[in-house]
């Protein structure tokens, strides 16, 4: 797609399909998918100082403290591979983080478009508790909507499928509370800047991808 926006946020409640869509959209636009949740989980897995500090927050579904995540993203967006564009998934998640991101643009707002993937909460709890991730290639499955051909085995690499530590019902409910209290209000911040476009996140993965691509191709941002 020629002349497309190159610095994009994917925004939405837990389980809305941000990770699933980000992989497809970043690939089609030739920009880099930056996912704070995965970066934090990799730090936890490898036992870095950031991972040791973040682990307890993530497991309970709480936000990792702003200063840690802001530093992590500021460092990531300095890397040469994102010079041609990025698709942020999972950041910002608080007003503090949104303001810090705005200041990373040397005076100009670096974000060009915010795609809000809208899915009613009642559809999402089951989506999250049914999610399984390949321990090898990190492919994402869903026991209800995108099951693997063999139970507990990845179709792509044969790796073992596991459940995320925060995909149990108690953590999921807490993630929704945190989303409502700390993250959802950021929509107003970007609404005021005229950057938000809302996309219906129900339907198949392919249908949602096409809606997002159309929203990104539109000249003007539709806010509602
Ligand atoms: P993070 O990993 O970002 O979790 P999240 O925002 O809760 O989002 P999810 O990854 O759960 O869902 P998703 O929207 O990506 O959905 P997915 O595509 O997988 O963050 C985890 C934790 O890290 C946070 O709780 C926090 O502790 C910490 N953290 C991260 N960023 C932070 C920050 N900035 N500040 C502070 N702390 C931070 O899809 C979900 C399931 O549905 C999958 O099984 C998928 O296969 C399925 N699915 C997807 N689309 C469809 C569809 N259209 N139809 C049917 N099924 C579908």
PDB file of N, CA and C and ligand atoms in Angstrom, residues 13-20 36-37 40-41 57-58 62-64 69 90-91 93 97 127-128 131 140-142 145-146 164 166 175 201 203-205, ligand 1:
ATOM      1  N   UNK A  13      -9.432  -3.625  24.252  1.00  0.00           N
ATOM      2  CA  UNK A  13      -9.420  -4.397  25.498  1.00  0.00           C
ATOM      3  C   UNK A  13      -8.604  -5.686  25.374  1.00  0.00           C
ATOM      4  N   UNK A  14      -8.265  -6.323  26.507  1.00  0.00           N
ATOM      5  CA  UNK A  14      -7.557  -7.598  26.471  1.00  0.00           C
ATOM      6  C   UNK A  14      -8.325  -8.582  25.593  1.00  0.00           C
ATOM      7  N   UNK A  15      -7.609  -9.255  24.694  1.00  0.00           N
ATOM      8  CA  UNK A  15      -8.237 -10.284  23.872  1.00  0.00           C
ATOM      9  C   UNK A  15      -8.953  -9.763  22.645  1.00  0.00           C
ATOM     10  N   UNK A  16      -8.903  -8.452  22.384  1.00  0.00           N
ATOM     11  CA  UNK A  16      -9.622  -7.885  21.231  1.00  0.00           C
ATOM     12  C   UNK A  16      -9.051  -8.382  19.912  1.00  0.00           C
ATOM     13  N   UNK A  17      -7.825  -8.936  19.964  1.00  0.00           N
ATOM     14  CA  UNK A  17      -7.189  -9.426  18.725  1.00  0.00           C
ATOM     15  C   UNK A  17      -6.042  -8.530  18.287  1.00  0.00           C
ATOM     16  N   UNK A  18      -5.502  -7.758  19.208  1.00  0.00           N
ATOM     17  CA  UNK A  18      -4.418  -6.820  18.847  1.00  0.00           C
ATOM     18  C   UNK A  18      -3.204  -7.579  18.303  1.00  0.00           C
ATOM     19  N   UNK A  19      -2.780  -8.612  19.040  1.00  0.00           N
ATOM     20  CA  UNK A  19      -1.600  -9.368  18.616  1.00  0.00           C
ATOM     21  C   UNK A  19      -1.840 -10.079  17.290  1.00  0.00           C
ATOM     22  N   UNK A  20      -3.020 -10.704  17.173  1.00  0.00           N
ATOM     23  CA  UNK A  20      -3.362 -11.432  15.948  1.00  0.00           C
ATOM     24  C   UNK A  20      -3.355 -10.477  14.753  1.00  0.00           C
ATOM     25  N   UNK A  36       4.550  -4.826  23.616  1.00  0.00           N
ATOM     26  CA  UNK A  36       5.147  -4.747  24.960  1.00  0.00           C
ATOM     27  C   UNK A  36       4.899  -6.010  25.773  1.00  0.00           C
ATOM     28  N   UNK A  37       3.705  -6.606  25.629  1.00  0.00           N
ATOM     29  CA  UNK A  37       3.408  -7.820  26.406  1.00  0.00           C
ATOM     30  C   UNK A  37       4.439  -8.906  26.125  1.00  0.00           C
ATOM     31  N   UNK A  40       7.923  -8.028  27.496  1.00  0.00           N
ATOM     32  CA  UNK A  40       7.971  -8.199  28.956  1.00  0.00           C
ATOM     33  C   UNK A  40       8.022  -9.693  29.308  1.00  0.00           C
ATOM     34  N   UNK A  41       7.184 -10.512  28.633  1.00  0.00           N
ATOM     35  CA  UNK A  41       7.181 -11.957  28.932  1.00  0.00           C
ATOM     36  C   UNK A  41       8.538 -12.587  28.613  1.00  0.00           C
ATOM     37  N   UNK A  57       3.510  -8.434  38.601  1.00  0.00           N
ATOM     38  CA  UNK A  57       2.439  -7.575  38.062  1.00  0.00           C
ATOM     39  C   UNK A  57       1.703  -8.298  36.941  1.00  0.00           C
ATOM     40  N   UNK A  58       2.481  -8.889  36.015  1.00  0.00           N
ATOM     41  CA  UNK A  58       1.873  -9.510  34.838  1.00  0.00           C
ATOM     42  C   UNK A  58       0.985 -10.674  35.248  1.00  0.00           C
ATOM     43  N   UNK A  62      -1.961  -6.893  36.564  1.00  0.00           N
ATOM     44  CA  UNK A  62      -1.770  -5.463  36.876  1.00  0.00           C
ATOM     45  C   UNK A  62      -0.811  -4.861  35.859  1.00  0.00           C
ATOM     46  N   UNK A  63      -0.801  -3.518  35.750  1.00  0.00           N
ATOM     47  CA  UNK A  63       0.160  -2.878  34.855  1.00  0.00           C
ATOM     48  C   UNK A  63       1.544  -2.882  35.476  1.00  0.00           C
ATOM     49  N   UNK A  64       2.543  -3.128  34.655  1.00  0.00           N
ATOM     50  CA  UNK A  64       3.938  -2.974  35.075  1.00  0.00           C
ATOM     51  C   UNK A  64       4.158  -1.461  35.254  1.00  0.00           C
ATOM     52  N   UNK A  69       8.182   0.585  31.676  1.00  0.00           N
ATOM     53  CA  UNK A  69       7.680   0.334  30.327  1.00  0.00           C
ATOM     54  C   UNK A  69       8.035   1.495  29.401  1.00  0.00           C
ATOM     55  N   UNK A  90      -0.117  -2.792  22.710  1.00  0.00           N
ATOM     56  CA  UNK A  90       0.058  -2.930  24.165  1.00  0.00           C
ATOM     57  C   UNK A  90       0.706  -1.721  24.805  1.00  0.00           C
ATOM     58  N   UNK A  91       0.999  -0.716  24.049  1.00  0.00           N
ATOM     59  CA  UNK A  91       1.567   0.528  24.574  1.00  0.00           C
ATOM     60  C   UNK A  91       1.003   1.673  23.744  1.00  0.00           C
ATOM     61  N   UNK A  93      -0.596   2.285  27.767  1.00  0.00           N
ATOM     62  CA  UNK A  93      -1.677   1.674  28.540  1.00  0.00           C
ATOM     63  C   UNK A  93      -2.090   2.543  29.707  1.00  0.00           C
ATOM     64  N   UNK A  97       1.830   7.041  30.039  1.00  0.00           N
ATOM     65  CA  UNK A  97       2.571   6.423  28.924  1.00  0.00           C
ATOM     66  C   UNK A  97       2.237   7.126  27.604  1.00  0.00           C
ATOM     67  N   UNK A 127     -12.626 -16.023  24.957  1.00  0.00           N
ATOM     68  CA  UNK A 127     -11.527 -15.987  23.988  1.00  0.00           C
ATOM     69  C   UNK A 127     -10.183 -16.117  24.700  1.00  0.00           C
ATOM     70  N   UNK A 128     -10.057 -15.414  25.843  1.00  0.00           N
ATOM     71  CA  UNK A 128      -8.749 -15.401  26.514  1.00  0.00           C
ATOM     72  C   UNK A 128      -8.469 -16.700  27.255  1.00  0.00           C
ATOM     73  N   UNK A 131      -7.274 -19.318  24.850  1.00  0.00           N
ATOM     74  CA  UNK A 131      -6.068 -19.066  24.034  1.00  0.00           C
ATOM     75  C   UNK A 131      -4.948 -20.032  24.424  1.00  0.00           C
ATOM     76  N   UNK A 140      -0.224 -18.322  17.863  1.00  0.00           N
ATOM     77  CA  UNK A 140      -1.357 -18.211  18.774  1.00  0.00           C
ATOM     78  C   UNK A 140      -2.528 -19.025  18.244  1.00  0.00           C
ATOM     79  N   UNK A 141      -3.129 -19.841  19.101  1.00  0.00           N
ATOM     80  CA  UNK A 141      -4.304 -20.645  18.749  1.00  0.00           C
ATOM     81  C   UNK A 141      -5.438 -20.297  19.695  1.00  0.00           C
ATOM     82  N   UNK A 142      -6.612 -20.797  19.344  1.00  0.00           N
ATOM     83  CA  UNK A 142      -7.735 -20.660  20.254  1.00  0.00           C
ATOM     84  C   UNK A 142      -8.539 -21.946  20.207  1.00  0.00           C
ATOM     85  N   UNK A 145     -12.031 -21.014  18.636  1.00  0.00           N
ATOM     86  CA  UNK A 145     -12.182 -20.398  17.311  1.00  0.00           C
ATOM     87  C   UNK A 145     -11.074 -20.747  16.322  1.00  0.00           C
ATOM     88  N   UNK A 146      -9.875 -21.069  16.805  1.00  0.00           N
ATOM     89  CA  UNK A 146      -8.773 -21.435  15.896  1.00  0.00           C
ATOM     90  C   UNK A 146      -7.995 -22.600  16.485  1.00  0.00           C
ATOM     91  N   UNK A 164      -0.992 -18.919  28.768  1.00  0.00           N
ATOM     92  CA  UNK A 164      -0.322 -17.808  29.442  1.00  0.00           C
ATOM     93  C   UNK A 164      -0.703 -17.768  30.919  1.00  0.00           C
ATOM     94  N   UNK A 166      -1.378 -15.411  32.762  1.00  0.00           N
ATOM     95  CA  UNK A 166      -2.435 -14.448  33.103  1.00  0.00           C
ATOM     96  C   UNK A 166      -3.725 -14.710  32.322  1.00  0.00           C
ATOM     97  N   UNK A 175      -7.583  -7.942  34.536  1.00  0.00           N
ATOM     98  CA  UNK A 175      -7.079  -7.191  33.374  1.00  0.00           C
ATOM     99  C   UNK A 175      -8.181  -6.290  32.811  1.00  0.00           C
ATOM    100  N   UNK A 201     -14.361  -5.279  15.883  1.00  0.00           N
ATOM    101  CA  UNK A 201     -13.435  -6.410  16.025  1.00  0.00           C
ATOM    102  C   UNK A 201     -14.123  -7.753  16.105  1.00  0.00           C
ATOM    103  N   UNK A 203     -16.319 -10.933  14.261  1.00  0.00           N
ATOM    104  CA  UNK A 203     -16.229 -11.571  12.937  1.00  0.00           C
ATOM    105  C   UNK A 203     -14.923 -12.332  12.840  1.00  0.00           C
ATOM    106  N   UNK A 204     -14.623 -12.822  11.633  1.00  0.00           N
ATOM    107  CA  UNK A 204     -13.414 -13.644  11.499  1.00  0.00           C
ATOM    108  C   UNK A 204     -12.169 -12.762  11.511  1.00  0.00           C
ATOM    109  N   UNK A 205     -11.011 -13.409  11.740  1.00  0.00           N
ATOM    110  CA  UNK A 205      -9.737 -12.679  11.753  1.00  0.00           C
ATOM    111  C   UNK A 205      -9.549 -11.942  10.427  1.00  0.00           C
TER     112      UNK A 205
HETATM  113  P1  LIG B   1      -0.533  -8.058  26.628  1.00  0.00           P
HETATM  114  O1  LIG B   1       0.236  -9.247  26.192  1.00  0.00           O
HETATM  115  O2  LIG B   1      -0.430  -6.826  25.806  1.00  0.00           O
HETATM  116  O3  LIG B   1      -2.037  -8.493  26.891  1.00  0.00           O
HETATM  117  P2  LIG B   1      -3.479  -7.823  26.544  1.00  0.00           P
HETATM  118  O4  LIG B   1      -3.522  -6.391  26.178  1.00  0.00           O
HETATM  119  O5  LIG B   1      -4.327  -8.246  27.672  1.00  0.00           O
HETATM  120  O6  LIG B   1      -3.808  -8.393  25.211  1.00  0.00           O
HETATM  121  P3  LIG B   1      -3.787  -9.859  24.854  1.00  0.00           P
HETATM  122  O7  LIG B   1      -2.434 -10.266  24.346  1.00  0.00           O
HETATM  123  O8  LIG B   1      -4.346 -10.699  25.962  1.00  0.00           O
HETATM  124  O9  LIG B   1      -4.869  -9.899  23.719  1.00  0.00           O
HETATM  125  P4  LIG B   1      -4.818  -9.427  22.211  1.00  0.00           P
HETATM  126  O10 LIG B   1      -5.720  -8.258  22.037  1.00  0.00           O
HETATM  127  O11 LIG B   1      -3.417  -9.314  21.684  1.00  0.00           O
HETATM  128  O12 LIG B   1      -5.559 -10.673  21.567  1.00  0.00           O
HETATM  129  P5  LIG B   1      -5.011 -11.902  20.696  1.00  0.00           P
HETATM  130  O13 LIG B   1      -4.713 -11.426  19.313  1.00  0.00           O
HETATM  131  O14 LIG B   1      -3.961 -12.702  21.377  1.00  0.00           O
HETATM  132  O15 LIG B   1      -0.084  -7.642  28.113  1.00  0.00           O
HETATM  133  C1  LIG B   1       0.024  -8.598  29.144  1.00  0.00           C
HETATM  134  C2  LIG B   1       0.480  -7.950  30.436  1.00  0.00           C
HETATM  135  O16 LIG B   1       1.790  -7.329  30.252  1.00  0.00           O
HETATM  136  C3  LIG B   1      -0.407  -6.816  30.986  1.00  0.00           C
HETATM  137  O17 LIG B   1      -1.504  -7.303  31.735  1.00  0.00           O
HETATM  138  C4  LIG B   1       0.623  -6.041  31.845  1.00  0.00           C
HETATM  139  O18 LIG B   1       0.864  -6.695  33.071  1.00  0.00           O
HETATM  140  C5  LIG B   1       1.890  -6.115  31.011  1.00  0.00           C
HETATM  141  N1  LIG B   1       2.018  -4.973  30.090  1.00  0.00           N
HETATM  142  C6  LIG B   1       2.033  -5.045  28.724  1.00  0.00           C
HETATM  143  N2  LIG B   1       2.153  -3.809  28.196  1.00  0.00           N
HETATM  144  C7  LIG B   1       2.189  -2.934  29.248  1.00  0.00           C
HETATM  145  C8  LIG B   1       2.266  -1.517  29.350  1.00  0.00           C
HETATM  146  N3  LIG B   1       2.310  -0.743  28.255  1.00  0.00           N
HETATM  147  N4  LIG B   1       2.270  -0.959  30.587  1.00  0.00           N
HETATM  148  C9  LIG B   1       2.230  -1.728  31.695  1.00  0.00           C
HETATM  149  N5  LIG B   1       2.133  -3.070  31.668  1.00  0.00           N
HETATM  150  C10 LIG B   1       2.118  -3.683  30.460  1.00  0.00           C
HETATM  151  O19 LIG B   1      -6.362 -12.757  20.639  1.00  0.00           O
HETATM  152  C11 LIG B   1      -6.880 -13.359  21.820  1.00  0.00           C
HETATM  153  C12 LIG B   1      -7.446 -14.752  21.476  1.00  0.00           C
HETATM  154  O20 LIG B   1      -8.561 -14.603  20.594  1.00  0.00           O
HETATM  155  C13 LIG B   1      -6.444 -15.670  20.729  1.00  0.00           C
HETATM  156  O21 LIG B   1      -6.635 -16.986  21.157  1.00  0.00           O
HETATM  157  C14 LIG B   1      -6.829 -15.508  19.243  1.00  0.00           C
HETATM  158  O22 LIG B   1      -6.532 -16.670  18.527  1.00  0.00           O
HETATM  159  C15 LIG B   1      -8.335 -15.249  19.347  1.00  0.00           C
HETATM  160  N6  LIG B   1      -8.853 -14.350  18.305  1.00  0.00           N
HETATM  161  C16 LIG B   1      -8.248 -13.212  17.836  1.00  0.00           C
HETATM  162  N7  LIG B   1      -9.036 -12.617  16.915  1.00  0.00           N
HETATM  163  C17 LIG B   1     -10.169 -13.391  16.818  1.00  0.00           C
HETATM  164  C18 LIG B   1     -11.355 -13.290  16.042  1.00  0.00           C
HETATM  165  N8  LIG B   1     -11.584 -12.292  15.173  1.00  0.00           N
HETATM  166  N9  LIG B   1     -12.306 -14.231  16.228  1.00  0.00           N
HETATM  167  C19 LIG B   1     -12.127 -15.250  17.089  1.00  0.00           C
HETATM  168  N10 LIG B   1     -11.011 -15.424  17.852  1.00  0.00           N
HETATM  169  C20 LIG B   1     -10.036 -14.493  17.712  1.00  0.00           C
END
